[in-house]
Amino acid sequence: MNILSTNGLLDFSLLEEITKKPPLFSKDDGNFWQDPYISEHLLNAHLDDESDQGSRKYQDILQSVLWLSKYLNLPEDSKLLDLGCGPGLYSENFYGQGFDVTGIDISQNSIDYASEQAAEFQYRIHYICQNYLEINYQQEFDVITLIYGDLCVLSHNDRNLLLRKVQKALKPGGFLIFDVFTKHYFDRKESDQSWYISTKDGFWREEEHLLLQSHFKYKKDKVRLDRYHQILKDGSIRTHNIWQHYFSLNRTITMMEENGFQIKNYWSNLQGESYKETSPWIGMIAQKN
Ligand SMILES: C[S@@+](CC[C@H](N)C(=O)[O-])C[C@H]1O[C@@H](n2cnc3c(N)ncnc32)[C@H](O)[C@@H]1O
């Protein structure tokens, strides 16, 4: 797509078209988790302890792992699979609490970083670069984690596929630890449309570009879209859509029960803070039936 028409003038009708609310789940220009340039910037975001953008801050992760480990109280060397492990921030801490950890992530950059850390500090953690929708384990793990809203960014079909695969991968009575955001997660989000000029080495592109960002709500479907158009000097446009499902407590419980889990407990976060109606997150432990 190009914002310049053949006579070299700005195509306002295309500009108007791309800034309108798109149909639910319309396609974009590809999986940004695997884009080599963006995933490098995502890795920096994961490791930036000043921001919660890629991962939570280190102290929160540590508190969460300490609390969850104590809560579960499983024997040493229980097998834990960390899905969407990123650079291994949760994996390393669970390893530190005595779990036998496998981490899976689709980003080669993140897996390379996590593996280098493990080699340097002699952590016996097994990292695999893989799409977690393609895992095929049978009753191997005592615990599986999906932390920092991974279930929220998947389509309905992919979410159910993943939950079925997780169910299969857990030993009988095994636990799934996960968190999802509620509608209150978006209460303090920025205005509907904004823009900025990125001169170089921006988050999305290395080249100078104009970034148009828009946010849309699809209330009936309980979905929000964060949409990012990058417009380059030559007028070419690249678009990334981030679809985010939000969940009520009832919807989360139903989803888990429909996929063969019973609810062990839930909180406002994965540090054991009591659940409140206004909480931006639901943290939950579900147990395989
Ligand atoms: C929001 S980050 C959370 C990372 C980590 N759990 C943490 O909290 O530090 C989501 C992670 O899931 C990974 N991811 C996204 N889709 C994936 C997929 N289909 N298969 C495997 N990993 C995926 C991304 O590369 C990213 O590292």
Coordinates of C-alpha atoms and ligand atoms in Angstrom, one line a residue:
M1 CA 0.0 0.0 0.0
N2 CA 1.2 3.5 -0.8
I3 CA -0.1 6.8 0.4
L4 CA 1.1 8.6 -2.8
S5 CA -1.1 8.2 -5.9
T6 CA 0.5 7.7 -9.3
N7 CA 0.6 11.5 -9.9
G8 CA 2.7 11.8 -6.7
L9 CA 0.0 13.5 -4.7
L10 CA -1.2 12.4 -1.3
D11 CA -4.1 10.0 -1.5
F12 CA -6.5 11.4 1.1
S13 CA -9.1 8.7 0.5
L14 CA -6.6 6.0 1.3
L15 CA -5.5 8.0 4.4
E16 CA -9.1 8.3 5.4
E17 CA -9.7 4.6 4.8
I18 CA -6.7 3.4 6.8
T19 CA -7.6 5.6 9.8
K20 CA -11.2 4.3 10.0
K21 CA -12.2 1.5 12.4
P22 CA -11.4 -1.7 10.6
P23 CA -13.6 -4.9 10.7
L24 CA -13.0 -7.1 13.7
F25 CA -9.8 -9.3 13.2
S26 CA -8.9 -7.8 9.9
K27 CA -5.4 -8.8 8.7
D28 CA -2.2 -6.7 9.0
D29 CA 1.3 -6.9 7.6
G30 CA 2.6 -9.9 9.5
N31 CA 3.6 -11.3 12.9
F32 CA 5.6 -8.6 14.6
W33 CA 6.9 -11.0 17.3
Q34 CA 9.1 -12.6 14.6
D35 CA 10.2 -9.5 12.7
P36 CA 14.0 -9.3 13.3
Y37 CA 14.1 -5.5 13.8
I38 CA 11.0 -5.2 16.0
S39 CA 11.9 -8.3 18.1
E40 CA 15.2 -6.7 18.9
H41 CA 13.4 -3.7 20.3
L42 CA 10.9 -5.9 22.0
L43 CA 13.8 -7.7 23.8
N44 CA 15.0 -4.3 25.0
A45 CA 11.5 -3.5 26.2
H46 CA 11.4 -6.9 28.1
L47 CA 14.8 -6.0 29.8
D48 CA 13.9 -2.4 30.6
D49 CA 13.3 -2.4 34.3
E50 CA 11.9 1.1 34.2
S51 CA 8.9 0.0 32.1
D52 CA 6.2 -2.6 32.2
Q53 CA 5.9 -2.7 28.4
G54 CA 7.5 -6.0 27.4
S55 CA 7.6 -7.7 30.8
R56 CA 6.8 -6.7 34.4
K57 CA 9.4 -5.1 36.5
Y58 CA 12.0 -7.5 38.0
Q59 CA 10.8 -7.1 41.6
D60 CA 7.2 -7.9 40.6
I61 CA 8.3 -11.0 38.7
L62 CA 10.4 -12.2 41.7
Q63 CA 7.6 -11.6 44.2
S64 CA 5.2 -13.4 41.9
V65 CA 7.5 -16.5 41.5
L66 CA 8.2 -16.6 45.3
W67 CA 4.5 -16.4 46.1
L68 CA 3.4 -18.9 43.5
S69 CA 6.1 -21.4 44.4
K70 CA 5.1 -21.2 48.1
Y71 CA 1.4 -21.5 47.2
L72 CA 1.8 -24.6 45.0
N73 CA 4.3 -26.2 47.4
L74 CA 5.4 -28.9 44.9
P75 CA 8.4 -31.3 45.3
E76 CA 11.8 -30.2 44.1
D77 CA 12.4 -30.8 40.4
S78 CA 8.7 -30.6 39.5
K79 CA 8.5 -30.0 35.7
L80 CA 7.4 -26.5 34.6
L81 CA 6.8 -25.3 31.1
D82 CA 7.0 -21.5 30.6
L83 CA 5.1 -20.7 27.4
G84 CA 5.9 -17.3 25.8
C85 CA 8.9 -17.2 28.1
G86 CA 10.5 -14.1 26.4
P87 CA 14.0 -13.6 27.7
G88 CA 13.4 -16.0 30.5
L89 CA 12.7 -13.7 33.4
Y90 CA 10.1 -16.0 35.0
S91 CA 11.9 -19.2 33.8
E92 CA 15.1 -18.2 35.7
N93 CA 13.2 -17.4 38.9
F94 CA 11.2 -20.6 38.8
Y95 CA 14.5 -22.5 38.2
G96 CA 15.8 -20.7 41.3
Q97 CA 12.9 -22.1 43.3
G98 CA 13.8 -25.7 42.4
F99 CA 11.7 -26.3 39.3
D100 CA 12.9 -28.2 36.3
V101 CA 12.2 -25.6 33.7
T102 CA 11.5 -25.6 29.9
G103 CA 10.9 -22.2 28.2
I104 CA 9.3 -21.8 24.8
D105 CA 9.1 -18.6 22.8
I106 CA 8.6 -17.8 19.1
S107 CA 11.2 -15.0 19.2
Q108 CA 14.6 -16.2 18.2
N109 CA 16.2 -13.0 19.7
S110 CA 14.6 -13.7 23.1
I111 CA 15.5 -17.4 23.1
D112 CA 19.1 -16.6 22.2
Y113 CA 19.3 -14.1 25.0
A114 CA 17.7 -16.5 27.5
S115 CA 20.0 -19.3 26.4
E116 CA 23.1 -17.1 26.7
Q117 CA 22.1 -16.1 30.3
A118 CA 21.5 -19.7 31.2
A119 CA 25.0 -20.7 29.8
E120 CA 26.7 -17.8 31.6
F121 CA 25.1 -18.5 35.0
Q122 CA 24.9 -22.3 34.6
Y123 CA 21.1 -22.5 34.9
R124 CA 20.0 -25.9 33.6
I125 CA 17.0 -24.5 31.8
H126 CA 15.9 -25.9 28.4
Y127 CA 15.0 -23.1 26.0
I128 CA 13.2 -23.8 22.7
C129 CA 12.3 -21.4 19.9
Q130 CA 8.9 -22.6 18.8
N131 CA 5.4 -21.4 18.1
Y132 CA 3.5 -22.6 21.3
L133 CA 0.5 -23.4 19.2
E134 CA 2.5 -26.3 17.8
I135 CA 3.6 -28.0 21.0
N136 CA 2.8 -31.7 21.3
Y137 CA 3.5 -32.9 24.8
Q138 CA 1.5 -35.6 26.6
Q139 CA 1.2 -35.5 30.4
E140 CA 4.8 -34.2 30.9
F141 CA 4.5 -31.1 33.1
D142 CA 3.4 -30.5 36.6
V143 CA 3.0 -26.8 35.9
I144 CA 2.5 -24.7 32.8
T145 CA 2.7 -20.9 32.9
L146 CA 1.3 -18.4 30.4
I147 CA 2.1 -15.1 32.0
Y148 CA 1.6 -11.4 31.0
G149 CA -1.6 -11.6 29.1
D150 CA -0.7 -14.1 26.3
L151 CA -4.2 -15.6 26.2
C152 CA -5.6 -12.1 25.5
V153 CA -3.8 -11.6 22.2
L154 CA -4.8 -14.9 20.6
S155 CA -7.9 -15.3 18.4
H156 CA -10.8 -17.4 19.8
N157 CA -9.6 -20.5 17.8
D158 CA -6.0 -20.2 18.7
R159 CA -6.8 -19.7 22.4
N160 CA -8.9 -22.8 22.5
L161 CA -6.3 -24.7 20.5
L162 CA -3.6 -23.7 23.0
L163 CA -5.7 -24.5 26.0
R164 CA -6.3 -28.0 24.6
K165 CA -2.6 -28.5 24.0
V166 CA -1.8 -27.2 27.5
Q167 CA -4.4 -29.6 29.0
K168 CA -2.8 -32.5 27.1
A169 CA 0.8 -31.5 28.2
L170 CA -0.1 -31.4 31.9
K171 CA 0.1 -34.4 34.1
P172 CA -3.2 -35.4 35.7
G173 CA -3.9 -32.8 38.4
G174 CA -1.2 -30.4 36.9
F175 CA -1.6 -26.7 37.2
L176 CA -1.9 -23.9 34.6
I177 CA -0.9 -20.5 35.9
F178 CA -2.0 -17.5 33.8
D179 CA -3.3 -14.0 33.8
V180 CA -5.7 -12.1 31.6
F181 CA -6.7 -8.4 31.5
T182 CA -10.1 -7.1 32.4
K183 CA -11.9 -4.1 30.8
H184 CA -10.3 -2.0 33.5
Y185 CA -6.9 -2.6 32.1
F186 CA -7.8 0.0 29.4
D187 CA -9.3 2.6 31.8
R188 CA -6.1 4.7 31.8
K189 CA -5.1 4.1 28.2
E190 CA -4.2 7.0 25.8
S191 CA -6.7 8.8 23.5
D192 CA -8.1 7.2 20.4
Q193 CA -5.8 8.5 17.8
S194 CA -2.3 10.0 18.0
W195 CA 0.8 10.3 15.9
Y196 CA 4.6 11.0 16.1
I197 CA 7.6 11.2 13.8
S198 CA 10.3 8.7 14.4
T199 CA 13.6 10.1 13.1
K200 CA 15.7 6.9 13.4
D201 CA 15.9 3.6 15.3
G202 CA 12.3 3.8 16.3
F203 CA 10.4 0.8 17.9
W204 CA 8.8 -0.3 14.7
R205 CA 11.2 0.8 11.9
E206 CA 14.8 1.8 11.6
E207 CA 14.1 4.3 8.9
E208 CA 12.5 7.7 9.5
H209 CA 8.7 7.4 9.5
L210 CA 5.5 8.9 10.5
L211 CA 3.7 6.7 13.0
L212 CA -0.1 6.9 13.2
Q213 CA -1.6 5.0 16.2
S214 CA -5.3 4.4 16.8
H215 CA -7.2 2.4 19.4
F216 CA -10.6 1.0 18.9
K217 CA -13.1 -0.9 21.1
Y218 CA -15.3 -3.7 19.9
K219 CA -17.5 -3.8 23.0
K220 CA -19.9 -6.5 21.9
D221 CA -16.9 -8.9 21.3
K222 CA -14.9 -7.6 24.3
V223 CA -11.9 -6.8 22.2
R224 CA -9.7 -3.8 21.8
L225 CA -7.5 -3.0 18.8
D226 CA -4.2 -1.1 19.0
R227 CA -3.3 -0.3 15.5
Y228 CA 0.0 1.1 14.3
H229 CA 0.6 2.5 10.7
Q230 CA 4.2 3.3 9.8
I231 CA 4.4 5.7 6.8
L232 CA 7.8 5.9 5.1
K233 CA 9.3 8.7 3.0
D234 CA 8.4 7.0 -0.3
G235 CA 4.8 6.8 0.9
S236 CA 4.7 3.1 1.6
I237 CA 2.6 2.0 4.6
R238 CA 3.1 -0.9 7.0
T239 CA 0.4 -1.8 9.5
H240 CA 0.4 -3.8 12.7
N241 CA -2.8 -4.7 14.5
I242 CA -2.6 -5.9 18.2
W243 CA -6.0 -7.4 19.1
Q244 CA -6.5 -7.7 22.8
H245 CA -9.4 -9.7 24.3
Y246 CA -10.5 -8.7 27.8
F247 CA -12.2 -11.0 30.2
S248 CA -14.6 -10.8 33.1
L249 CA -14.2 -13.3 35.9
N250 CA -17.2 -15.3 34.8
R251 CA -16.0 -15.5 31.2
T252 CA -12.5 -16.6 32.4
I253 CA -14.0 -19.3 34.6
T254 CA -16.3 -20.6 31.8
M255 CA -13.4 -20.6 29.3
M256 CA -11.3 -22.8 31.6
E257 CA -14.1 -25.2 32.6
E258 CA -15.0 -25.6 28.9
N259 CA -11.4 -26.6 28.3
G260 CA -11.2 -29.3 31.0
F261 CA -9.9 -27.4 33.9
Q262 CA -11.2 -26.7 37.4
I263 CA -10.5 -23.4 39.1
K264 CA -8.1 -23.7 42.0
N265 CA -8.0 -20.0 42.9
Y266 CA -7.9 -16.5 41.4
W267 CA -6.6 -13.1 42.5
S268 CA -6.1 -9.5 41.2
N269 CA -2.6 -10.5 40.2
L270 CA -0.2 -13.4 40.5
Q271 CA 1.1 -12.2 43.8
G272 CA -2.0 -13.3 45.7
E273 CA -3.8 -9.9 46.1
S274 CA -7.5 -10.5 46.6
Y275 CA -9.6 -10.1 43.5
K276 CA -11.6 -6.9 43.1
E277 CA -14.3 -5.9 40.6
T278 CA -12.2 -3.0 39.4
S279 CA -8.9 -4.9 39.0
P280 CA -7.1 -4.5 35.6
W281 CA -5.9 -8.1 35.8
I282 CA -7.1 -11.5 36.8
G283 CA -4.4 -13.9 37.9
M284 CA -5.6 -17.6 38.1
I285 CA -4.4 -21.1 38.8
A286 CA -6.5 -23.7 37.1
Q287 CA -6.0 -27.5 37.6
K288 CA -6.3 -30.2 35.0
N289 CA -9.4 -32.3 35.7
Ligands
LIG1 C1 3.9 -10.1 26.6 S1 5.4 -11.1 26.3 C2 5.6 -11.9 27.9 C3 6.9 -12.6 28.1 C4 7.1 -13.3 29.4 N1 6.1 -14.2 29.8 C5 7.3 -12.2 30.5 O1 6.3 -11.9 31.1 O2 8.4 -11.7 30.7 C6 4.7 -12.4 25.3 C7 5.8 -13.4 24.8 O3 5.1 -14.4 24.0 C8 5.8 -14.7 22.9 N2 4.9 -15.2 21.9 C9 3.9 -14.6 21.2 N3 3.2 -15.4 20.4 C10 3.9 -16.7 20.6 C11 3.6 -17.9 20.0 N4 2.7 -18.1 19.1 N5 4.4 -18.9 20.4 C12 5.5 -18.8 21.3 N6 5.7 -17.6 21.8 C13 4.9 -16.5 21.5 C14 6.5 -13.4 22.5 O4 7.6 -13.5 21.7 C15 6.8 -12.7 23.8 O5 8.1 -13.1 24.3

